[in-house]
PDB file of C-alpha atoms and ligand atoms in Angstrom:
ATOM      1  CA  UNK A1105       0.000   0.000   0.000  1.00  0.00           C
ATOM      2  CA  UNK A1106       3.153   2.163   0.908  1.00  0.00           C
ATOM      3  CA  UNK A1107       4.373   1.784  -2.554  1.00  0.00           C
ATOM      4  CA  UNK A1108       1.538   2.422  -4.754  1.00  0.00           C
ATOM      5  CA  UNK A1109       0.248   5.475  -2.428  1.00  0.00           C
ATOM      6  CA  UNK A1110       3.736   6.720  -3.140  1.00  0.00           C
ATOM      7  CA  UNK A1111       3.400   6.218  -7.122  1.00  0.00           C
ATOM      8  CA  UNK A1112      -0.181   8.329  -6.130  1.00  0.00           C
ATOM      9  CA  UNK A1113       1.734  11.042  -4.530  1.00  0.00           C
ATOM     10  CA  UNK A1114       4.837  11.347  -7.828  1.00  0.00           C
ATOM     11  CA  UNK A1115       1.943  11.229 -10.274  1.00  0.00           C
ATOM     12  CA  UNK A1116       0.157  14.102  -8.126  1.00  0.00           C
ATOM     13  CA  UNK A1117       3.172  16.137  -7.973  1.00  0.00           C
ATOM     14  CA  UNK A1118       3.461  15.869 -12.277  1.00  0.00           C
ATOM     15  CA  UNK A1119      -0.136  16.692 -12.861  1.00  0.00           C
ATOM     16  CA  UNK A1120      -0.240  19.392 -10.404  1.00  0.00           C
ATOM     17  CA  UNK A1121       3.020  20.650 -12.197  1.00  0.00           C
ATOM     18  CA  UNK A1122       1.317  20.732 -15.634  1.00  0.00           C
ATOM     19  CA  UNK A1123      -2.016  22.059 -14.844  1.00  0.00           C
ATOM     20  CA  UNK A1124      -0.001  25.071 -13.061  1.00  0.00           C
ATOM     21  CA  UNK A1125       1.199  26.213 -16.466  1.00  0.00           C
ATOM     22  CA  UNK A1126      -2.995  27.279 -17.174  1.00  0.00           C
ATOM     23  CA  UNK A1127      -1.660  30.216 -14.647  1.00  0.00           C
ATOM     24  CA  UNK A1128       1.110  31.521 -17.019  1.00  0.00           C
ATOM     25  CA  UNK A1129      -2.197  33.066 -18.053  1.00  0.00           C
ATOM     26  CA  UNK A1130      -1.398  32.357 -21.929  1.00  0.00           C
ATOM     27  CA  UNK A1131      -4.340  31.525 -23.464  1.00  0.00           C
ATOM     28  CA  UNK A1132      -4.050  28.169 -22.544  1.00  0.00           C
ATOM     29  CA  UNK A1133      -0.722  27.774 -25.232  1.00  0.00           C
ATOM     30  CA  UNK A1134       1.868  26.211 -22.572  1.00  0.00           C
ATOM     31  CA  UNK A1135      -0.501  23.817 -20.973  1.00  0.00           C
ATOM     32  CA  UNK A1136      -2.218  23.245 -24.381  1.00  0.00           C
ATOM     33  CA  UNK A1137       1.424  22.183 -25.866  1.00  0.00           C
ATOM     34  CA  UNK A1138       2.650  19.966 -22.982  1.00  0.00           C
ATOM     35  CA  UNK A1139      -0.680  18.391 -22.436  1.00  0.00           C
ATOM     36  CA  UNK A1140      -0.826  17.563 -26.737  1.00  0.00           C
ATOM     37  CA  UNK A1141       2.573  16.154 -25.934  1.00  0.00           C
ATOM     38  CA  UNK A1142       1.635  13.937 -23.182  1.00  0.00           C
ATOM     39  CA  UNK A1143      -1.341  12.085 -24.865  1.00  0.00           C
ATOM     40  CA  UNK A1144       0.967  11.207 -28.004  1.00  0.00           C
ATOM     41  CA  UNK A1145       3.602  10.164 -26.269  1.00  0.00           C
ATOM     42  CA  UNK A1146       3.337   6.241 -26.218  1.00  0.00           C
ATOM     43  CA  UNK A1147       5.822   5.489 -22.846  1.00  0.00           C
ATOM     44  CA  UNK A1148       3.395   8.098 -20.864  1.00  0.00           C
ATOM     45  CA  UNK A1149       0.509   5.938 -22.453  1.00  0.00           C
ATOM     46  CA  UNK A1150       2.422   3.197 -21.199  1.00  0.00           C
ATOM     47  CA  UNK A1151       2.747   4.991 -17.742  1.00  0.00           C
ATOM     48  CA  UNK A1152      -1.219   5.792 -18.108  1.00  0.00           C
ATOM     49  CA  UNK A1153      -2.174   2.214 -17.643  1.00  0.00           C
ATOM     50  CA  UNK A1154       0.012   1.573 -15.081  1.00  0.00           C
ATOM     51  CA  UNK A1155      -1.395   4.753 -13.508  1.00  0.00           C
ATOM     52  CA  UNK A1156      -4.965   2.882 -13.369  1.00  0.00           C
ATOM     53  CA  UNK A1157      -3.799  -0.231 -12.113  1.00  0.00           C
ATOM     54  CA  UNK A1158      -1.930   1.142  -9.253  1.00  0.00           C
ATOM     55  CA  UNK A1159      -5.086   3.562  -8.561  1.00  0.00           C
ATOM     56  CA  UNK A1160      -7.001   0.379  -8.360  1.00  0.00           C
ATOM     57  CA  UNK A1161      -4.016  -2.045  -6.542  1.00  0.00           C
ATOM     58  CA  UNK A1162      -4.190   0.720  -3.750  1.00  0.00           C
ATOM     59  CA  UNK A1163      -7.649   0.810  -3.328  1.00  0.00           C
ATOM     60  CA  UNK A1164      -7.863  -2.978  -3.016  1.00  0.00           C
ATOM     61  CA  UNK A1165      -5.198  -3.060  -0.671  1.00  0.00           C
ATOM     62  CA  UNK A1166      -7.013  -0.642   1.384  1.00  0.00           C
ATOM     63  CA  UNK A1167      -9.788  -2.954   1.404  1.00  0.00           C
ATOM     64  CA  UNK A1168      -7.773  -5.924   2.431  1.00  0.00           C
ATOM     65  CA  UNK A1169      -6.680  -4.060   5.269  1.00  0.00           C
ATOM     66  CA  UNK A1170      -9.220  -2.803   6.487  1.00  0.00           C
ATOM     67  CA  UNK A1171     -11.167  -6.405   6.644  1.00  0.00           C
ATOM     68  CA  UNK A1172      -7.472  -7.759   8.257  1.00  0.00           C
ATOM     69  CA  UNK A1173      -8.214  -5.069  10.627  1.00  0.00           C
ATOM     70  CA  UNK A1174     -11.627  -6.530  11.847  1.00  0.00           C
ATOM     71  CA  UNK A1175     -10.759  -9.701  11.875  1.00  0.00           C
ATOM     72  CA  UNK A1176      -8.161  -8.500  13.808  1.00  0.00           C
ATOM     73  CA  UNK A1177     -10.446  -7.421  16.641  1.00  0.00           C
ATOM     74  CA  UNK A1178     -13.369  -9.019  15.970  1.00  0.00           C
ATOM     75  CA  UNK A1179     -14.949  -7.954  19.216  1.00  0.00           C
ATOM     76  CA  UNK A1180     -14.585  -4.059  19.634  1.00  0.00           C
ATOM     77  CA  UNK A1181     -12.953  -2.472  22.628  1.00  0.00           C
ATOM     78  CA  UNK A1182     -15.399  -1.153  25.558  1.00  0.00           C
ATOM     79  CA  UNK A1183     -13.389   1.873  25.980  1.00  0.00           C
ATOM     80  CA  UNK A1184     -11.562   3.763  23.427  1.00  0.00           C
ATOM     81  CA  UNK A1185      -9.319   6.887  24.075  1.00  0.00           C
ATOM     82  CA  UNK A1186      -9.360   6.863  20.136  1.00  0.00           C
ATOM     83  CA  UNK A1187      -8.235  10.642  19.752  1.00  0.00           C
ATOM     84  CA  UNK A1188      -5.535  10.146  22.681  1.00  0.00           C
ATOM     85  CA  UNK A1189      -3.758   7.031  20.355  1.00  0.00           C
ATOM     86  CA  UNK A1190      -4.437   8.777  16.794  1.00  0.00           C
ATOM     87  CA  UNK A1191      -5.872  11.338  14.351  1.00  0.00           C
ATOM     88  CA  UNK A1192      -9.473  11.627  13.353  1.00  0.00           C
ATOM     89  CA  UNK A1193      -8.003  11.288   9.355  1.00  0.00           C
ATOM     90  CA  UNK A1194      -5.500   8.553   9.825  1.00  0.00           C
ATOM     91  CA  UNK A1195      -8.917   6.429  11.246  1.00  0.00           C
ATOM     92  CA  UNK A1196     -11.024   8.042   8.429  1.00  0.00           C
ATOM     93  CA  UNK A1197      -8.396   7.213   5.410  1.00  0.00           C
ATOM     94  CA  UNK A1198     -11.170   4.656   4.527  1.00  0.00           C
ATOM     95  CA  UNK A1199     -14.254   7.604   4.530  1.00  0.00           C
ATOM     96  CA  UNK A1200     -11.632   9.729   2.787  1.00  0.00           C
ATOM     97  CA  UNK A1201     -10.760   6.949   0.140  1.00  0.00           C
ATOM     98  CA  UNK A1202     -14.344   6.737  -0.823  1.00  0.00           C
ATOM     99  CA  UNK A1203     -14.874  10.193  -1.272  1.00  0.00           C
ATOM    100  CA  UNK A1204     -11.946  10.114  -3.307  1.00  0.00           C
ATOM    101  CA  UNK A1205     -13.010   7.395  -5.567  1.00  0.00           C
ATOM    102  CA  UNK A1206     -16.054   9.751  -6.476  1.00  0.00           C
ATOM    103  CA  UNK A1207     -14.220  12.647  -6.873  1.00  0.00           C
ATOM    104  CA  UNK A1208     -12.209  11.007  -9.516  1.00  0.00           C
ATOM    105  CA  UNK A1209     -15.175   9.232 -11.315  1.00  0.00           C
ATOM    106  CA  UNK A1210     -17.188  12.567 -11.923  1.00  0.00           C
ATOM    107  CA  UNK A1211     -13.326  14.021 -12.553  1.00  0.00           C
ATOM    108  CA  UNK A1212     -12.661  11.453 -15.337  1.00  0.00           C
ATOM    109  CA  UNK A1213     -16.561  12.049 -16.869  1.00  0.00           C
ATOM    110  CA  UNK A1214     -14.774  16.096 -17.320  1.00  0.00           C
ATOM    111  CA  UNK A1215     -11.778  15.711 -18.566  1.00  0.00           C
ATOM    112  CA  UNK A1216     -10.802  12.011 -19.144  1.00  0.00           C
ATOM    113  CA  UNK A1217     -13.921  10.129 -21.299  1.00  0.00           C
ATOM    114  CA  UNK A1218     -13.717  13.534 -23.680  1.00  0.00           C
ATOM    115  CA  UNK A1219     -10.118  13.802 -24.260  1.00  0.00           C
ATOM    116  CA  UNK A1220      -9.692   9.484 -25.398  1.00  0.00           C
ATOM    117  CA  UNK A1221     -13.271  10.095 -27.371  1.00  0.00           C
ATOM    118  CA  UNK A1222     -10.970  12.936 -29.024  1.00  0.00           C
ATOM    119  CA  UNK A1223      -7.861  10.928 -29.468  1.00  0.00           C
ATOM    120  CA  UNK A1224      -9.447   7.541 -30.758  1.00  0.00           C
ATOM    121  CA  UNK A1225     -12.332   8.322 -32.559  1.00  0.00           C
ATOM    122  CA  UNK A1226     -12.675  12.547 -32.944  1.00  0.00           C
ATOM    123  CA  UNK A1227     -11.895  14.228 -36.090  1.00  0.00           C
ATOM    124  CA  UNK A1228     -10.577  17.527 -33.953  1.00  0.00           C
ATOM    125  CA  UNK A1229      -8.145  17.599 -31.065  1.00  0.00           C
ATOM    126  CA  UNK A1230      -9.755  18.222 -27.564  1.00  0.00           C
ATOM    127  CA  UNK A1231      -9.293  21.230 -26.213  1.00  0.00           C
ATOM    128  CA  UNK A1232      -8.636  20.593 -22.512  1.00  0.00           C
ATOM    129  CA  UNK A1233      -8.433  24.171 -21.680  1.00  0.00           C
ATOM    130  CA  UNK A1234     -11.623  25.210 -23.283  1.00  0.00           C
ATOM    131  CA  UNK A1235     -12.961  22.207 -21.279  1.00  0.00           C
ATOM    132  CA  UNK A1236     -11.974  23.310 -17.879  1.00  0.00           C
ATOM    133  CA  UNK A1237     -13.275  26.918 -18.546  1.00  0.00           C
ATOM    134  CA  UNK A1238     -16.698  25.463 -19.567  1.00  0.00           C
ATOM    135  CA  UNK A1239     -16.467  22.722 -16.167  1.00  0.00           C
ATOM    136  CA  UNK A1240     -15.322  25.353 -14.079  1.00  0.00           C
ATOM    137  CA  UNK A1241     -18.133  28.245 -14.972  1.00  0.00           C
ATOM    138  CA  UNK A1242     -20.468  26.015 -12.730  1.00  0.00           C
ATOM    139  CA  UNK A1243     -20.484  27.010  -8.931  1.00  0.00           C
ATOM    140  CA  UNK A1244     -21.193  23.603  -7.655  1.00  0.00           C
ATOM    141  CA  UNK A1245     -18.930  21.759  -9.439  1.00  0.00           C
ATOM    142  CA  UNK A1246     -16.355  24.107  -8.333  1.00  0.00           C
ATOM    143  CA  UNK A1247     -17.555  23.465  -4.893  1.00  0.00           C
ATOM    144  CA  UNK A1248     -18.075  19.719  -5.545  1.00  0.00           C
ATOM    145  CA  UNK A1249     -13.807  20.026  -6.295  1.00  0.00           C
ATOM    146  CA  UNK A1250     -13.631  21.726  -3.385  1.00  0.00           C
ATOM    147  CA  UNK A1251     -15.083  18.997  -1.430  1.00  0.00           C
ATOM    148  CA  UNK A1252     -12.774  16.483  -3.363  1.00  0.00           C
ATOM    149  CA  UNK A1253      -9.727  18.409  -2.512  1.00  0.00           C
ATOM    150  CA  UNK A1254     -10.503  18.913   0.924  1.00  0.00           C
ATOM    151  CA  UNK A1255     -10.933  15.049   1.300  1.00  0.00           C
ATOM    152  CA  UNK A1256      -6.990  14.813  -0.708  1.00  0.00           C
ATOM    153  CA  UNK A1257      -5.874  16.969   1.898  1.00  0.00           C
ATOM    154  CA  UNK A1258      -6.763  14.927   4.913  1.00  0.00           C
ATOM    155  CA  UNK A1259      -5.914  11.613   3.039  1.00  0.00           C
ATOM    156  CA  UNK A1260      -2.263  13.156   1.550  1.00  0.00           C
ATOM    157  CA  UNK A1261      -1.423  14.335   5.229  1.00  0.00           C
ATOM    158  CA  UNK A1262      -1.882  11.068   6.918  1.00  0.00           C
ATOM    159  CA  UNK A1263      -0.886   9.057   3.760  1.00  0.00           C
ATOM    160  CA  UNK A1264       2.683  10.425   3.245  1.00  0.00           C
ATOM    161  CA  UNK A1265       3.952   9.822   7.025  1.00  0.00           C
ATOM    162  CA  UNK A1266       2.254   6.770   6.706  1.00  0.00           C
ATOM    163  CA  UNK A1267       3.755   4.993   3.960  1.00  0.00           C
ATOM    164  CA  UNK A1268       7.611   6.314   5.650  1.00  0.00           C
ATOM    165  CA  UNK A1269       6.367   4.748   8.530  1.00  0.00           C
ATOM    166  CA  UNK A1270       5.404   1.232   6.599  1.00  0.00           C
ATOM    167  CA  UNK A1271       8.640   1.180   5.272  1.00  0.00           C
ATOM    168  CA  UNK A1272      10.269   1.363   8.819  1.00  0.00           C
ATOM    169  CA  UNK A1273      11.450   4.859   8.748  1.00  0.00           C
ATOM    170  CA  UNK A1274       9.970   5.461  12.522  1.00  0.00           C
ATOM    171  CA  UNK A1275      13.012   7.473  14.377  1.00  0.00           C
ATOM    172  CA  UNK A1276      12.900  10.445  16.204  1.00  0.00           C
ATOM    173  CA  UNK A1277      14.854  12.519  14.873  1.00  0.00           C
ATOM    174  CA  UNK A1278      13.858  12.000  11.619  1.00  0.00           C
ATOM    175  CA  UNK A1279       9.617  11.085  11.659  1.00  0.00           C
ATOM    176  CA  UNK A1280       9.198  14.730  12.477  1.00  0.00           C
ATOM    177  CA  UNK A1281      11.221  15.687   9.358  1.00  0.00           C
ATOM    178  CA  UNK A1282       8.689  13.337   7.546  1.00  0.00           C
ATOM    179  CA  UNK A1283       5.676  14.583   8.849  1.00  0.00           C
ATOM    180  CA  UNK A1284       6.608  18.251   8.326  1.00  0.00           C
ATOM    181  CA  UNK A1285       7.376  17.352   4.356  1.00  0.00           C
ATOM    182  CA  UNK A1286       4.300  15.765   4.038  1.00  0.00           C
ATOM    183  CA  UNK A1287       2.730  18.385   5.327  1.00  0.00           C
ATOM    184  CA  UNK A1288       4.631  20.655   3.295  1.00  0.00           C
ATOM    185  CA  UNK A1289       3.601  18.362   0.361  1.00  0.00           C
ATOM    186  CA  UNK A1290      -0.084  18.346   0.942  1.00  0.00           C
ATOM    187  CA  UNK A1291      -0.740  22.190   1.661  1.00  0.00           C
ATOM    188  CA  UNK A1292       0.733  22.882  -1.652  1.00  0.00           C
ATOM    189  CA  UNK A1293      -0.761  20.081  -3.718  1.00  0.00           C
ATOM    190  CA  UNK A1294      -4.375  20.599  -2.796  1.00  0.00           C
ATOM    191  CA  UNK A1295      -3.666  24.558  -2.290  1.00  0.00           C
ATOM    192  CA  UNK A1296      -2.563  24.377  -6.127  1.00  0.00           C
ATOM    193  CA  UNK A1297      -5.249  22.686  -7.312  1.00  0.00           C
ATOM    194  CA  UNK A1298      -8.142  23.917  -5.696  1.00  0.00           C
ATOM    195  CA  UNK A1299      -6.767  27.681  -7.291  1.00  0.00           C
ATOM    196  CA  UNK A1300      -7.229  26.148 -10.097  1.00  0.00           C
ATOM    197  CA  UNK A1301     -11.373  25.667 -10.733  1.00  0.00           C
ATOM    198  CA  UNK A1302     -11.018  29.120  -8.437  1.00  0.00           C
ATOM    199  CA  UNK A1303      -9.206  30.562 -11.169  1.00  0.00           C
ATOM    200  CA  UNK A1304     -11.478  29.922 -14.135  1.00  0.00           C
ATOM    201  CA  UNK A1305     -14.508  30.917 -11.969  1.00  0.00           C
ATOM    202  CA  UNK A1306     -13.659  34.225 -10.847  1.00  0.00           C
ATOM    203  CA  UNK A1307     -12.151  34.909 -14.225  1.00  0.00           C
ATOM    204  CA  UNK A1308      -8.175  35.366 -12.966  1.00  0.00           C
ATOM    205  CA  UNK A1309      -7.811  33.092 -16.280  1.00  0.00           C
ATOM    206  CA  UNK A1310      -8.741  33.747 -19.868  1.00  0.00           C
TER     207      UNK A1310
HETATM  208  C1  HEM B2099      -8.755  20.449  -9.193  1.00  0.00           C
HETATM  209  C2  HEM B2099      -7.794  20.547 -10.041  1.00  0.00           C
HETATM  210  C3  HEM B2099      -7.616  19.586 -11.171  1.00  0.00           C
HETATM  211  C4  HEM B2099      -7.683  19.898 -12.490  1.00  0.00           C
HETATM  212  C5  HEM B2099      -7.967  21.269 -13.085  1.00  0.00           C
HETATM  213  C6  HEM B2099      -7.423  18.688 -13.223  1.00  0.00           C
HETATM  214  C7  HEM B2099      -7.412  18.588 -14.605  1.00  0.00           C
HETATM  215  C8  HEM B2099      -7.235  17.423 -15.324  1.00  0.00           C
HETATM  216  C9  HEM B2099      -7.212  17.330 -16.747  1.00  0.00           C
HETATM  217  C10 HEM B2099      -7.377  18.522 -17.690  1.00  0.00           C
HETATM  218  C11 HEM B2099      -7.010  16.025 -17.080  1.00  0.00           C
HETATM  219  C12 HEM B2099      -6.909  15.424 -18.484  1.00  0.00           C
HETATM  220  C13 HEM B2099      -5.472  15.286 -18.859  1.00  0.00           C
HETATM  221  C14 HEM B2099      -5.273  14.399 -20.016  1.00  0.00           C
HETATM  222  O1  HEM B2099      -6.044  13.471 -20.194  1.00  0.00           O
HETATM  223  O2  HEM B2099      -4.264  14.625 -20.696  1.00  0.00           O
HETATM  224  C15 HEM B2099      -6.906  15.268 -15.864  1.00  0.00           C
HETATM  225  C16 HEM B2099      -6.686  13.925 -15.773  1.00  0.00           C
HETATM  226  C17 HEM B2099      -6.563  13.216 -14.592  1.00  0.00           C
HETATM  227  N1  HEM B2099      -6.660  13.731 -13.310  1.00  0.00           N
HETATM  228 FE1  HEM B2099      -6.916  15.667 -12.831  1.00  0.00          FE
HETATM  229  N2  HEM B2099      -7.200  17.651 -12.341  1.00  0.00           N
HETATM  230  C18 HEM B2099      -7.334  18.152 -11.058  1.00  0.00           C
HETATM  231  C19 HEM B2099      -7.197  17.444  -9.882  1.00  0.00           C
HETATM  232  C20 HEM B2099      -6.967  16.079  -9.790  1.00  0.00           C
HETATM  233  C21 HEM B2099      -6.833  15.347  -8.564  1.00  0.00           C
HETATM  234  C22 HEM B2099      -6.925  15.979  -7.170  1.00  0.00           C
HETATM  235  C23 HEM B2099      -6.617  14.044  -8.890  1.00  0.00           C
HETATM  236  C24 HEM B2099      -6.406  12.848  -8.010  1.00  0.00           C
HETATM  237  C25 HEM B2099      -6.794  12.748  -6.761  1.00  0.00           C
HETATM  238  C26 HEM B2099      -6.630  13.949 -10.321  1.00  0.00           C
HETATM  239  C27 HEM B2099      -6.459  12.786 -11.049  1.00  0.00           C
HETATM  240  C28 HEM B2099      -6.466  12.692 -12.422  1.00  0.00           C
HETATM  241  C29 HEM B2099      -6.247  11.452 -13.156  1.00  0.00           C
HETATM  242  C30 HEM B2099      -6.012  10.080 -12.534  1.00  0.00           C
HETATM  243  C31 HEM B2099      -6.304  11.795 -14.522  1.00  0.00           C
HETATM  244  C32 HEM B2099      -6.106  10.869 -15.720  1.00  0.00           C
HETATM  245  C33 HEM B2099      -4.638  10.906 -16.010  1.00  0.00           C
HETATM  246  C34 HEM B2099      -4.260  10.429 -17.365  1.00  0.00           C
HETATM  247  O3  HEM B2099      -4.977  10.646 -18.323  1.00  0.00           O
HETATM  248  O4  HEM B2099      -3.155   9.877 -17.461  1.00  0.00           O
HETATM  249  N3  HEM B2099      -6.833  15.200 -10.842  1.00  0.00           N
HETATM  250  N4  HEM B2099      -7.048  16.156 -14.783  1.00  0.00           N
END
């Protein structure tokens, strides 16, 4: 689960990188070019399927764990000091997973289904940036991103310190370190993103 929520966070880190180029403010040219690039460019197909099958790996091995985790303790505990022994979020990562999961399905219906319909079968390219001006003129999907990103945020802060920790990095000195990267990580990840359907609604993009 470590590794594949790690693959998650890389992949967030690129896309986050390449949508930020919509706020060169450009018309659209620089992310228009790069994103052209990337859906011709067979090894990033390549990377594209692998991209799926790790999104789904992780959220099977979430499930497994969480049913090891019953089974675990089949009977539950009378008293639980559960906010003295851990986060609300790092016991929610399964709440948070779900809302995730329908984030991305109503994410891939706007900008996914459109741009393969484009590549596969349409006689003109897709215009991805004309796309997320016409999603993002809608104040409740910009608020249903919101709710999306504020569910990343809680999942990416627990997530990053957690997969350190499966891989045995638990010291001292250096788990704060960890913690304060991820947390590092995840303000500016989501805080990029959600500026993003921001952006197009208020107009700071044209
Ligand atoms: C809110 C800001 C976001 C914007 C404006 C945005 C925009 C886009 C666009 C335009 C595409 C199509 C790219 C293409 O097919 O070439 C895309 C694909 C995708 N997005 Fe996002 N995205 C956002 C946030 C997210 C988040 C938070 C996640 C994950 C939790 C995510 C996951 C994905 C995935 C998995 C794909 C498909 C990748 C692929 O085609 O290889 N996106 N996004």
């Amino acid at each position: 689960m470590a590794f594949t929520g790690l693959f998650l966070i890389t992949f967030l880190i690129v896309h986050a990188g390449v949508n930020a180029c919509i706020f060169l403010n450009d018309g659209g040219e620089t992310f228009k070019d790069i994103a052209h690039f990337m859906s011709h460019n067979w090894i990033l197909r390549f990377l594209e399927i692998g991209l799926f099958a790790t999104l789904i790996l992780h959220m099977i091995q979430g499930l497994m764990l969480w049913s090891q985790n019953r089974k675990a303790r089949p009977v539950a505990y009378h008293v639980t000091k559960a906010n003295e022994n851990s986060k609300w979020y790092s016991r929610s990562m399964g709440i948070l997973g779900t809302l995730l999961l329908l984030f991305l399905i109503m994410h891939m219906a706007h900008f996914f289904v459109g741009t393969k319909i484009a590549l596969y079968g349409g006689d003109k390219p897709h215009d991805l940036f004309e796309e997320m001006k016409t999603v993002f003129s809608v104040w409740y999907i910009v608020a249903l991103y919101m709710v999306g990103l504020i569910a990343l945020f809680w999942h990416l802060l627990h997530g990053f310190q957690s997969a350190f920790q499966t891989f045995g990095l638990n010291h001292k000195r250096y788990t704060p370190i960890i913690k304060a990267m991820g947390a590092g990580y995840t303000v500016i990840i989501c805080l990029l993103f959600a500026l993003m359907p921001l952006a197009f609604y208020f107009g700071w993009i044209r």
